[in-house]
Amino acid sequence: MTVKTQSNTDQLDQAQRSRICAAAAILNNGGIVAFPTETVYGLGADATNPAAVRKIYAIKQRPISHPLILHIGSRAHLEHWSQDIPETAWILAERFWPGPLTLILQKSRYVPDCVTGGQDTVGIRVPAHATALALLDAMHAEKAIAAPSANLYGRISPTTSAHVQAALAGKVDMILDGGPCQIGLESTIVRADHRTVSILRPGGVSVTEIESALNRPVSLAYNNPEQAARVSGSLPAHYAPSTPLRLHTKAEIGEQALGLARQHFQIAVVTWSEFDPLSLSAPGIRHIAMPPDPVAYGKQLYAALHQCDQIGFDFILMETPPQKPAWLAIADRLQRASHAHHKT
Ligand code: TXA
Ligand code: MG
């Protein structure tokens, strides 16, 4: 993982530092700030201020039973916000923080109920982004930012400040720009207790990396319906563009696109493998070639979907991703995005 180098706050220039100070003041006063992380942009409030936290749910139109992630500045703060921390959690925090890993742990009495949706557990992570870390540092003592992704409920997460602007302009007190997100997919959510370690959402840290850090297999719990109520990202219809999205294999995608184009639909065809451009050239079809590497693909995925929404295609046809561990988070998001439109 290379994200650790992105968390060096020394690289921030003076102008960015003063924007960060302004953002910290807004948070300290109960306001809402959209801010960059290495995964996606977050919609942040001071985690200790219930009135501020409730504004997030209203802005996002998210059910109040869906908990938010606490963003903290270093793993030294972990014991303030959680308790009864198992050894496995310390190993993962040591190995992957700052970085795209959220740990679900027993909450401490300092975490307000509105952050956790009334649950006795809390999701915590240290983001690997210089602006996010400097923002946490500039806030008042025992700092934590409660934040979901800065999109409307059920929609695709933003990976640039322009995406946040498009969805939430006028609804937040400030949008702090930190450039395009390095990872581009949400954090991996891991629940760790003294008996088990399970993955609740695949994300920026791969399952293989987690298993090798712990030197043991972990269970995959993200298609478990019981979990769905607690992890909104595990509802089948989540992370969806507004344009209907369909998944097709390499063998069938060309035929499908040509069939729809003949019916005068405007189609985006998004592929990752080698394609003869001629096989996809027809009026009404735009071919978007994504990188064949899962890290580069993950970084561009949401931006590509946002762009498709903006252009206003009738359908997005996506090539099914490879069934390999490194593509798990991408496959998960695409599955959910396509599912959203099966019902409508
Ligand atoms: O990369 C990320 O995780 C981004 C950035 C902004 O940090 N955040 C993000 O937040 O994706 P959000 O709210 O869109 O997704 C967080 C997920 C939700 O599905 C939520 O239900 C789950 O984390 N979650 C939070 N606390 C939990 C808990 N105590 N138990 C189970 N799931 C929890
Ligand atoms: Mg989200």
mmCIF file of C-alpha atoms and ligand atoms in Angstrom:
data_model
loop_
_atom_site.group_PDB
_atom_site.id
_atom_site.type_symbol
_atom_site.label_atom_id
_atom_site.label_comp_id
_atom_site.label_asym_id
_atom_site.label_seq_id
_atom_site.Cartn_x
_atom_site.Cartn_y
_atom_site.Cartn_z
ATOM 1 C CA MET A 1 0.000 0.000 0.000
ATOM 2 C CA THR A 2 1.347 3.393 -0.948
ATOM 3 C CA VAL A 3 -1.269 5.606 0.711
ATOM 4 C CA LYS A 4 0.810 6.205 3.828
ATOM 5 C CA THR A 5 2.959 8.693 1.939
ATOM 6 C CA GLN A 6 -0.161 10.732 1.090
ATOM 7 C CA SER A 7 -0.750 11.440 4.773
ATOM 8 C CA ASN A 8 2.239 13.712 5.258
ATOM 9 C CA THR A 9 0.819 17.037 6.453
ATOM 10 C CA ASP A 10 4.130 18.861 5.769
ATOM 11 C CA GLN A 11 3.188 18.950 2.094
ATOM 12 C CA LEU A 12 0.233 21.322 2.666
ATOM 13 C CA ASP A 13 0.703 24.887 1.442
ATOM 14 C CA GLN A 14 -0.286 28.001 3.381
ATOM 15 C CA ALA A 15 -3.530 28.594 1.498
ATOM 16 C CA GLN A 16 -4.692 25.030 2.203
ATOM 17 C CA ARG A 17 -3.696 25.384 5.859
ATOM 18 C CA SER A 18 -5.872 28.451 6.260
ATOM 19 C CA ARG A 19 -8.814 26.721 4.567
ATOM 20 C CA ILE A 20 -8.306 23.810 6.974
ATOM 21 C CA CYS A 21 -8.343 26.223 9.962
ATOM 22 C CA ALA A 22 -11.596 27.735 8.712
ATOM 23 C CA ALA A 23 -13.063 24.243 8.303
ATOM 24 C CA ALA A 24 -11.997 23.242 11.828
ATOM 25 C CA ALA A 25 -13.673 26.352 13.243
ATOM 26 C CA ILE A 26 -16.887 25.444 11.408
ATOM 27 C CA LEU A 27 -16.781 21.908 12.835
ATOM 28 C CA ASN A 28 -16.029 23.165 16.347
ATOM 29 C CA ASN A 29 -19.084 25.428 16.078
ATOM 30 C CA GLY A 30 -21.438 22.645 15.064
ATOM 31 C CA GLY A 31 -21.262 23.143 11.287
ATOM 32 C CA ILE A 32 -20.917 20.596 8.484
ATOM 33 C CA VAL A 33 -17.819 20.279 6.287
ATOM 34 C CA ALA A 34 -17.324 17.986 3.298
ATOM 35 C CA PHE A 35 -13.666 16.928 3.321
ATOM 36 C CA PRO A 36 -11.322 14.726 1.296
ATOM 37 C CA THR A 37 -10.016 11.327 2.369
ATOM 38 C CA GLU A 38 -7.956 8.819 0.392
ATOM 39 C CA THR A 39 -11.075 6.692 -0.247
ATOM 40 C CA VAL A 40 -13.960 9.077 -0.995
ATOM 41 C CA TYR A 41 -15.060 12.505 0.262
ATOM 42 C CA GLY A 42 -16.739 12.520 3.680
ATOM 43 C CA LEU A 43 -19.579 14.648 5.074
ATOM 44 C CA GLY A 44 -18.228 15.605 8.472
ATOM 45 C CA ALA A 45 -19.475 16.882 11.822
ATOM 46 C CA ASP A 46 -17.912 17.095 15.278
ATOM 47 C CA ALA A 47 -18.634 13.593 16.602
ATOM 48 C CA THR A 48 -19.253 14.885 20.134
ATOM 49 C CA ASN A 49 -21.992 17.287 19.034
ATOM 50 C CA PRO A 50 -25.307 15.378 18.570
ATOM 51 C CA ALA A 51 -27.086 18.365 16.982
ATOM 52 C CA ALA A 52 -24.340 18.613 14.354
ATOM 53 C CA VAL A 53 -24.337 14.850 13.765
ATOM 54 C CA ARG A 54 -28.107 14.882 13.205
ATOM 55 C CA LYS A 55 -27.664 17.474 10.443
ATOM 56 C CA ILE A 56 -25.635 14.899 8.482
ATOM 57 C CA TYR A 57 -28.574 12.499 8.403
ATOM 58 C CA ALA A 58 -30.887 15.276 7.243
ATOM 59 C CA ILE A 59 -28.526 16.477 4.499
ATOM 60 C CA LYS A 60 -27.819 12.966 3.253
ATOM 61 C CA GLN A 61 -31.452 11.851 3.638
ATOM 62 C CA ARG A 62 -30.117 8.799 5.397
ATOM 63 C CA PRO A 63 -32.147 6.734 7.916
ATOM 64 C CA ILE A 64 -30.962 7.536 11.460
ATOM 65 C CA SER A 65 -30.452 3.847 12.222
ATOM 66 C CA HIS A 66 -27.466 3.723 9.819
ATOM 67 C CA PRO A 67 -24.309 4.450 11.799
ATOM 68 C CA LEU A 68 -21.531 6.849 10.794
ATOM 69 C CA ILE A 69 -17.775 6.246 10.816
ATOM 70 C CA LEU A 70 -15.617 8.088 13.354
ATOM 71 C CA HIS A 71 -12.496 9.537 11.730
ATOM 72 C CA ILE A 72 -9.640 9.983 14.184
ATOM 73 C CA GLY A 73 -6.129 11.408 13.836
ATOM 74 C CA SER A 74 -4.120 8.466 15.113
ATOM 75 C CA ARG A 75 -4.502 5.034 16.599
ATOM 76 C CA ALA A 76 -3.402 6.545 19.926
ATOM 77 C CA HIS A 77 -7.004 7.841 20.187
ATOM 78 C CA LEU A 78 -8.544 4.411 19.669
ATOM 79 C CA GLU A 79 -8.885 3.683 23.381
ATOM 80 C CA HIS A 80 -10.748 6.931 23.950
ATOM 81 C CA TRP A 81 -13.512 6.072 21.479
ATOM 82 C CA SER A 82 -13.686 2.289 21.909
ATOM 83 C CA GLN A 83 -13.153 -0.311 24.607
ATOM 84 C CA ASP A 84 -12.364 -3.991 25.059
ATOM 85 C CA ILE A 85 -10.216 -3.810 21.912
ATOM 86 C CA PRO A 86 -9.103 -7.267 20.714
ATOM 87 C CA GLU A 87 -5.509 -7.997 19.733
ATOM 88 C CA THR A 88 -6.551 -8.513 16.099
ATOM 89 C CA ALA A 89 -7.823 -4.920 15.927
ATOM 90 C CA TRP A 90 -4.510 -3.567 17.192
ATOM 91 C CA ILE A 91 -2.641 -5.609 14.580
ATOM 92 C CA LEU A 92 -4.854 -4.289 11.785
ATOM 93 C CA ALA A 93 -4.670 -0.684 13.050
ATOM 94 C CA GLU A 94 -0.901 -0.902 13.257
ATOM 95 C CA ARG A 95 -0.617 -2.369 9.780
ATOM 96 C CA PHE A 96 -3.194 -0.330 7.837
ATOM 97 C CA TRP A 97 -3.658 3.075 9.544
ATOM 98 C CA PRO A 98 -3.620 5.695 8.259
ATOM 99 C CA GLY A 99 -5.490 3.935 5.472
ATOM 100 C CA PRO A 100 -8.720 2.593 3.984
ATOM 101 C CA LEU A 101 -9.722 0.297 6.853
ATOM 102 C CA THR A 102 -12.656 0.824 9.245
ATOM 103 C CA LEU A 103 -12.706 -1.224 12.455
ATOM 104 C CA ILE A 104 -16.016 -2.017 14.155
ATOM 105 C CA LEU A 105 -15.384 -2.165 17.910
ATOM 106 C CA GLN A 106 -17.234 -1.821 21.205
ATOM 107 C CA LYS A 107 -17.963 1.885 21.649
ATOM 108 C CA SER A 108 -16.847 3.898 24.662
ATOM 109 C CA ARG A 109 -19.125 6.223 26.640
ATOM 110 C CA TYR A 110 -17.711 9.202 24.700
ATOM 111 C CA VAL A 111 -19.438 8.182 21.468
ATOM 112 C CA PRO A 112 -22.953 9.685 21.260
ATOM 113 C CA ASP A 113 -25.758 7.269 20.348
ATOM 114 C CA CYS A 114 -26.647 9.245 17.235
ATOM 115 C CA VAL A 115 -23.247 8.383 15.706
ATOM 116 C CA THR A 116 -23.807 4.634 16.058
ATOM 117 C CA GLY A 117 -27.520 4.486 15.308
ATOM 118 C CA GLY A 118 -28.059 3.320 18.890
ATOM 119 C CA GLN A 119 -25.731 0.300 18.522
ATOM 120 C CA ASP A 120 -23.107 -0.575 21.121
ATOM 121 C CA THR A 121 -20.416 -0.790 18.451
ATOM 122 C CA VAL A 122 -18.683 2.011 16.569
ATOM 123 C CA GLY A 123 -16.825 2.173 13.230
ATOM 124 C CA ILE A 124 -13.454 3.942 13.453
ATOM 125 C CA ARG A 125 -10.688 4.766 11.003
ATOM 126 C CA VAL A 126 -7.636 7.006 10.519
ATOM 127 C CA PRO A 127 -7.815 8.475 7.003
ATOM 128 C CA ALA A 128 -4.599 8.611 4.953
ATOM 129 C CA HIS A 129 -5.030 12.114 3.592
ATOM 130 C CA ALA A 130 -2.959 15.114 4.628
ATOM 131 C CA THR A 131 -5.921 17.523 4.542
ATOM 132 C CA ALA A 132 -8.133 15.200 6.622
ATOM 133 C CA LEU A 133 -5.370 14.634 9.184
ATOM 134 C CA ALA A 134 -4.590 18.347 9.443
ATOM 135 C CA LEU A 135 -8.306 19.067 9.853
ATOM 136 C CA LEU A 136 -8.529 16.606 12.748
ATOM 137 C CA ASP A 137 -5.427 18.143 14.252
ATOM 138 C CA ALA A 138 -6.864 21.666 14.018
ATOM 139 C CA MET A 139 -10.079 20.741 15.854
ATOM 140 C CA HIS A 140 -10.509 21.081 19.603
ATOM 141 C CA ALA A 141 -9.303 18.454 22.072
ATOM 142 C CA GLU A 142 -10.342 14.771 21.739
ATOM 143 C CA LYS A 143 -11.093 15.219 18.134
ATOM 144 C CA ALA A 144 -13.130 12.966 15.930
ATOM 145 C CA ILE A 145 -15.133 13.683 12.824
ATOM 146 C CA ALA A 146 -18.273 11.614 12.343
ATOM 147 C CA ALA A 147 -18.719 11.223 8.611
ATOM 148 C CA PRO A 148 -20.427 9.093 6.010
ATOM 149 C CA SER A 149 -19.539 9.462 2.341
ATOM 150 C CA ALA A 150 -20.569 12.905 1.028
ATOM 151 C CA ASN A 151 -23.303 11.712 -1.341
ATOM 152 C CA LEU A 152 -27.071 11.485 -1.046
ATOM 153 C CA TYR A 153 -28.259 8.198 0.456
ATOM 154 C CA GLY A 154 -27.984 5.285 -1.970
ATOM 155 C CA ARG A 155 -26.039 7.211 -4.612
ATOM 156 C CA ILE A 156 -22.412 6.890 -5.727
ATOM 157 C CA SER A 157 -19.743 8.294 -3.433
ATOM 158 C CA PRO A 158 -17.865 11.441 -4.523
ATOM 159 C CA THR A 159 -14.188 11.153 -5.403
ATOM 160 C CA THR A 160 -13.657 14.842 -6.280
ATOM 161 C CA SER A 161 -14.870 18.073 -4.699
ATOM 162 C CA ALA A 162 -16.804 18.755 -7.914
ATOM 163 C CA HIS A 163 -18.848 15.589 -7.281
ATOM 164 C CA VAL A 164 -19.667 16.885 -3.773
ATOM 165 C CA GLN A 165 -20.523 20.281 -5.191
ATOM 166 C CA ALA A 166 -22.935 18.731 -7.692
ATOM 167 C CA ALA A 167 -24.788 16.777 -5.000
ATOM 168 C CA LEU A 168 -24.608 18.987 -1.914
ATOM 169 C CA ALA A 169 -23.874 22.614 -2.869
ATOM 170 C CA GLY A 170 -25.779 24.982 -0.600
ATOM 171 C CA LYS A 171 -26.489 22.220 1.930
ATOM 172 C CA VAL A 172 -23.110 22.191 3.707
ATOM 173 C CA ASP A 173 -21.145 24.988 5.380
ATOM 174 C CA MET A 174 -17.942 24.272 3.476
ATOM 175 C CA ILE A 175 -16.496 21.918 0.880
ATOM 176 C CA LEU A 176 -12.797 21.437 1.527
ATOM 177 C CA ASP A 177 -10.991 20.459 -1.681
ATOM 178 C CA GLY A 178 -8.145 17.962 -1.476
ATOM 179 C CA GLY A 179 -7.895 16.817 -5.081
ATOM 180 C CA PRO A 180 -9.137 13.510 -6.490
ATOM 181 C CA CYS A 181 -9.180 10.622 -4.000
ATOM 182 C CA GLN A 182 -6.227 8.254 -4.316
ATOM 183 C CA ILE A 183 -8.151 5.016 -3.685
ATOM 184 C CA GLY A 184 -11.569 5.956 -5.074
ATOM 185 C CA LEU A 185 -13.512 3.170 -3.300
ATOM 186 C CA GLU A 186 -14.741 3.212 0.301
ATOM 187 C CA SER A 187 -12.794 1.677 3.172
ATOM 188 C CA THR A 188 -12.902 -2.008 3.976
ATOM 189 C CA ILE A 189 -15.108 -2.512 7.056
ATOM 190 C CA VAL A 190 -13.875 -5.172 9.471
ATOM 191 C CA ARG A 191 -15.625 -6.259 12.645
ATOM 192 C CA ALA A 192 -13.183 -7.619 15.192
ATOM 193 C CA ASP A 193 -14.070 -9.099 18.556
ATOM 194 C CA HIS A 194 -12.203 -11.552 20.754
ATOM 195 C CA ARG A 195 -13.481 -14.555 18.807
ATOM 196 C CA THR A 196 -13.899 -13.571 15.185
ATOM 197 C CA VAL A 197 -12.805 -11.185 12.458
ATOM 198 C CA SER A 198 -15.244 -10.614 9.621
ATOM 199 C CA ILE A 199 -15.372 -8.364 6.592
ATOM 200 C CA LEU A 200 -18.607 -6.353 6.501
ATOM 201 C CA ARG A 201 -17.733 -4.397 3.360
ATOM 202 C CA PRO A 202 -14.905 -5.101 0.883
ATOM 203 C CA GLY A 203 -12.940 -1.940 0.091
ATOM 204 C CA GLY A 204 -9.578 -0.235 -0.224
ATOM 205 C CA VAL A 205 -7.670 -2.872 1.765
ATOM 206 C CA SER A 206 -8.035 -6.315 0.173
ATOM 207 C CA VAL A 207 -9.195 -9.400 2.059
ATOM 208 C CA THR A 208 -5.890 -11.062 1.157
ATOM 209 C CA GLU A 209 -3.940 -8.224 2.806
ATOM 210 C CA ILE A 210 -6.046 -8.545 5.965
ATOM 211 C CA GLU A 211 -5.625 -12.300 6.103
ATOM 212 C CA SER A 212 -1.900 -12.043 5.643
ATOM 213 C CA ALA A 213 -1.585 -9.340 8.360
ATOM 214 C CA LEU A 214 -3.482 -11.589 10.800
ATOM 215 C CA ASN A 215 -1.992 -14.800 9.488
ATOM 216 C CA ARG A 216 -5.417 -16.476 9.469
ATOM 217 C CA PRO A 217 -8.530 -16.608 7.296
ATOM 218 C CA VAL A 218 -11.365 -14.160 7.992
ATOM 219 C CA SER A 219 -15.067 -14.589 7.253
ATOM 220 C CA LEU A 220 -16.913 -12.616 4.599
ATOM 221 C CA ALA A 221 -20.165 -11.271 6.045
ATOM 222 C CA TYR A 222 -21.190 -8.663 3.524
ATOM 223 C CA ASN A 223 -23.861 -10.593 1.711
ATOM 224 C CA ASN A 224 -25.520 -11.510 4.967
ATOM 225 C CA PRO A 225 -29.089 -10.085 5.084
ATOM 226 C CA GLU A 226 -28.914 -9.738 8.878
ATOM 227 C CA GLN A 227 -26.026 -7.369 8.418
ATOM 228 C CA ALA A 228 -27.809 -5.322 5.773
ATOM 229 C CA ALA A 229 -29.824 -3.253 8.219
ATOM 230 C CA ARG A 230 -26.697 -2.204 10.060
ATOM 231 C CA VAL A 231 -24.433 -1.523 7.124
ATOM 232 C CA SER A 232 -26.278 0.580 4.607
ATOM 233 C CA GLY A 233 -23.569 -0.173 2.066
ATOM 234 C CA SER A 234 -24.553 -3.822 2.263
ATOM 235 C CA LEU A 235 -28.111 -3.243 1.085
ATOM 236 C CA PRO A 236 -28.461 -4.811 -2.367
ATOM 237 C CA ALA A 237 -29.469 -1.506 -4.001
ATOM 238 C CA HIS A 238 -26.707 0.857 -2.917
ATOM 239 C CA TYR A 239 -23.970 2.842 -4.658
ATOM 240 C CA ALA A 240 -26.064 3.428 -7.756
ATOM 241 C CA PRO A 241 -25.717 5.994 -10.537
ATOM 242 C CA SER A 242 -29.052 7.462 -11.665
ATOM 243 C CA THR A 243 -28.556 5.933 -15.114
ATOM 244 C CA PRO A 244 -29.629 2.273 -15.311
ATOM 245 C CA LEU A 245 -26.525 0.104 -15.133
ATOM 246 C CA ARG A 246 -26.236 -3.432 -16.479
ATOM 247 C CA LEU A 247 -23.406 -5.915 -16.173
ATOM 248 C CA HIS A 248 -22.472 -8.029 -19.188
ATOM 249 C CA THR A 249 -19.631 -10.402 -20.024
ATOM 250 C CA LYS A 250 -17.105 -9.487 -22.684
ATOM 251 C CA ALA A 251 -18.781 -11.990 -25.020
ATOM 252 C CA GLU A 252 -22.236 -10.405 -24.809
ATOM 253 C CA ILE A 253 -21.608 -6.684 -24.170
ATOM 254 C CA GLY A 254 -21.091 -5.717 -27.831
ATOM 255 C CA GLU A 255 -24.316 -7.407 -28.977
ATOM 256 C CA GLN A 256 -26.263 -5.825 -26.132
ATOM 257 C CA ALA A 257 -24.936 -2.357 -26.914
ATOM 258 C CA LEU A 258 -25.656 -2.658 -30.636
ATOM 259 C CA GLY A 259 -29.167 -3.933 -29.883
ATOM 260 C CA LEU A 260 -29.939 -0.920 -27.675
ATOM 261 C CA ALA A 261 -28.311 1.500 -30.121
ATOM 262 C CA ARG A 262 -30.597 0.167 -32.886
ATOM 263 C CA GLN A 263 -33.509 1.197 -30.660
ATOM 264 C CA HIS A 264 -32.001 4.738 -30.602
ATOM 265 C CA PHE A 265 -30.817 4.610 -27.008
ATOM 266 C CA GLN A 266 -27.635 6.441 -25.977
ATOM 267 C CA ILE A 267 -25.284 3.891 -24.427
ATOM 268 C CA ALA A 268 -22.043 4.050 -22.458
ATOM 269 C CA VAL A 269 -20.036 0.838 -22.733
ATOM 270 C CA VAL A 270 -17.449 0.583 -19.966
ATOM 271 C CA THR A 271 -14.818 -2.130 -20.399
ATOM 272 C CA TRP A 272 -11.541 -3.129 -18.794
ATOM 273 C CA SER A 273 -10.237 -5.826 -21.156
ATOM 274 C CA GLU A 274 -8.830 -5.414 -24.662
ATOM 275 C CA PHE A 275 -11.565 -4.499 -27.126
ATOM 276 C CA ASP A 276 -11.429 -3.950 -30.830
ATOM 277 C CA PRO A 277 -12.761 -0.349 -30.910
ATOM 278 C CA LEU A 278 -14.531 -1.110 -34.216
ATOM 279 C CA SER A 279 -16.671 -3.768 -32.551
ATOM 280 C CA LEU A 280 -18.238 -1.025 -30.432
ATOM 281 C CA SER A 281 -18.463 1.758 -32.954
ATOM 282 C CA ALA A 282 -22.020 2.689 -33.826
ATOM 283 C CA PRO A 283 -24.044 5.891 -33.545
ATOM 284 C CA GLY A 284 -25.291 6.232 -29.972
ATOM 285 C CA ILE A 285 -22.494 4.184 -28.393
ATOM 286 C CA ARG A 286 -19.662 5.752 -26.372
ATOM 287 C CA HIS A 287 -16.874 3.358 -25.405
ATOM 288 C CA ILE A 288 -15.090 4.107 -22.111
ATOM 289 C CA ALA A 289 -11.956 1.967 -21.738
ATOM 290 C CA MET A 290 -10.956 1.547 -18.087
ATOM 291 C CA PRO A 291 -7.558 0.323 -16.878
ATOM 292 C CA PRO A 292 -7.163 -3.468 -16.615
ATOM 293 C CA ASP A 293 -5.480 -3.094 -13.231
ATOM 294 C CA PRO A 294 -7.885 -3.180 -10.224
ATOM 295 C CA VAL A 295 -6.157 -0.384 -8.282
ATOM 296 C CA ALA A 296 -6.251 2.037 -11.222
ATOM 297 C CA TYR A 297 -9.769 0.871 -12.148
ATOM 298 C CA GLY A 298 -11.019 1.399 -8.569
ATOM 299 C CA LYS A 299 -9.626 4.907 -8.510
ATOM 300 C CA GLN A 300 -11.522 5.867 -11.681
ATOM 301 C CA LEU A 301 -14.762 3.904 -11.246
ATOM 302 C CA TYR A 302 -16.956 6.452 -9.443
ATOM 303 C CA ALA A 303 -15.681 9.332 -11.559
ATOM 304 C CA ALA A 304 -16.630 7.351 -14.676
ATOM 305 C CA LEU A 305 -20.129 6.673 -13.291
ATOM 306 C CA HIS A 306 -20.594 10.320 -12.254
ATOM 307 C CA GLN A 307 -19.548 11.328 -15.767
ATOM 308 C CA CYS A 308 -22.038 8.919 -17.334
ATOM 309 C CA ASP A 309 -24.823 10.382 -15.186
ATOM 310 C CA GLN A 310 -23.821 13.879 -16.195
ATOM 311 C CA ILE A 311 -23.758 13.127 -19.913
ATOM 312 C CA GLY A 312 -27.193 11.568 -19.579
ATOM 313 C CA PHE A 313 -26.924 8.170 -21.269
ATOM 314 C CA ASP A 314 -29.982 5.928 -21.282
ATOM 315 C CA PHE A 315 -27.945 2.911 -20.151
ATOM 316 C CA ILE A 316 -24.505 2.118 -18.811
ATOM 317 C CA LEU A 317 -23.286 -1.320 -19.864
ATOM 318 C CA MET A 318 -20.347 -2.463 -17.758
ATOM 319 C CA GLU A 319 -18.086 -5.394 -18.529
ATOM 320 C CA THR A 320 -18.195 -7.862 -15.602
ATOM 321 C CA PRO A 321 -14.969 -7.596 -13.603
ATOM 322 C CA PRO A 322 -12.581 -10.555 -13.203
ATOM 323 C CA GLN A 323 -13.444 -12.963 -10.380
ATOM 324 C CA LYS A 324 -10.188 -12.356 -8.534
ATOM 325 C CA PRO A 325 -9.645 -11.264 -4.910
ATOM 326 C CA ALA A 326 -8.132 -7.922 -5.920
ATOM 327 C CA TRP A 327 -11.365 -7.057 -7.783
ATOM 328 C CA LEU A 328 -13.720 -7.953 -4.916
ATOM 329 C CA ALA A 329 -14.618 -4.396 -3.833
ATOM 330 C CA ILE A 330 -15.207 -3.329 -7.454
ATOM 331 C CA ALA A 331 -17.346 -6.407 -8.175
ATOM 332 C CA ASP A 332 -19.350 -5.725 -5.002
ATOM 333 C CA ARG A 333 -20.107 -2.082 -5.933
ATOM 334 C CA LEU A 334 -21.027 -2.967 -9.524
ATOM 335 C CA GLN A 335 -23.303 -5.764 -8.375
ATOM 336 C CA ARG A 336 -25.170 -3.385 -6.075
ATOM 337 C CA ALA A 337 -25.293 -0.614 -8.701
ATOM 338 C CA SER A 338 -26.828 -2.987 -11.254
ATOM 339 C CA HIS A 339 -29.235 -4.454 -8.706
ATOM 340 C CA ALA A 340 -30.697 -1.019 -7.966
ATOM 341 C CA HIS A 341 -32.158 -0.885 -11.450
ATOM 342 C CA HIS A 342 -33.527 -4.399 -11.634
ATOM 343 C CA LYS A 343 -36.363 -3.259 -9.437
ATOM 344 C CA THR A 344 -37.190 0.011 -11.145
HETATM 345 O O1 TXA B 1 -14.073 5.127 3.071
HETATM 346 C C1 TXA B 1 -15.007 5.301 3.825
HETATM 347 O O2 TXA B 1 -15.355 4.469 4.687
HETATM 348 C C2 TXA B 1 -15.783 6.612 3.698
HETATM 349 C C3 TXA B 1 -14.874 7.772 4.083
HETATM 350 C C4 TXA B 1 -15.602 9.088 4.085
HETATM 351 O O3 TXA B 1 -14.281 7.494 5.330
HETATM 352 N N1 TXA B 1 -16.962 6.590 4.482
HETATM 353 C C5 TXA B 1 -18.040 5.845 4.175
HETATM 354 O O4 TXA B 1 -19.082 6.054 5.063
HETATM 355 O O5 TXA B 1 -18.090 5.100 3.237
HETATM 356 P P1 TXA B 1 -20.550 5.522 4.812
HETATM 357 O O6 TXA B 1 -21.369 5.999 5.952
HETATM 358 O O7 TXA B 1 -21.003 5.897 3.466
HETATM 359 O O8 TXA B 1 -20.386 3.995 4.972
HETATM 360 C C6 TXA B 1 -19.980 3.509 6.216
HETATM 361 C C7 TXA B 1 -20.582 2.194 6.485
HETATM 362 C C8 TXA B 1 -22.080 2.234 6.507
HETATM 363 O O9 TXA B 1 -22.548 1.247 5.629
HETATM 364 C C9 TXA B 1 -22.411 1.991 7.949
HETATM 365 O O10 TXA B 1 -23.616 1.340 8.105
HETATM 366 C C10 TXA B 1 -21.219 1.161 8.420
HETATM 367 O O11 TXA B 1 -20.155 1.784 7.785
HETATM 368 N N2 TXA B 1 -21.030 1.226 9.858
HETATM 369 C C11 TXA B 1 -20.670 2.282 10.599
HETATM 370 N N3 TXA B 1 -20.681 1.970 11.912
HETATM 371 C C12 TXA B 1 -21.047 0.674 11.995
HETATM 372 C C13 TXA B 1 -21.263 -0.241 13.075
HETATM 373 N N4 TXA B 1 -21.125 0.130 14.334
HETATM 374 N N5 TXA B 1 -21.632 -1.509 12.774
HETATM 375 C C14 TXA B 1 -21.795 -1.890 11.498
HETATM 376 N N6 TXA B 1 -21.624 -1.071 10.442
HETATM 377 C C15 TXA B 1 -21.260 0.192 10.680
HETATM 378 MG MG MG B 2 -21.724 5.815 1.686
#
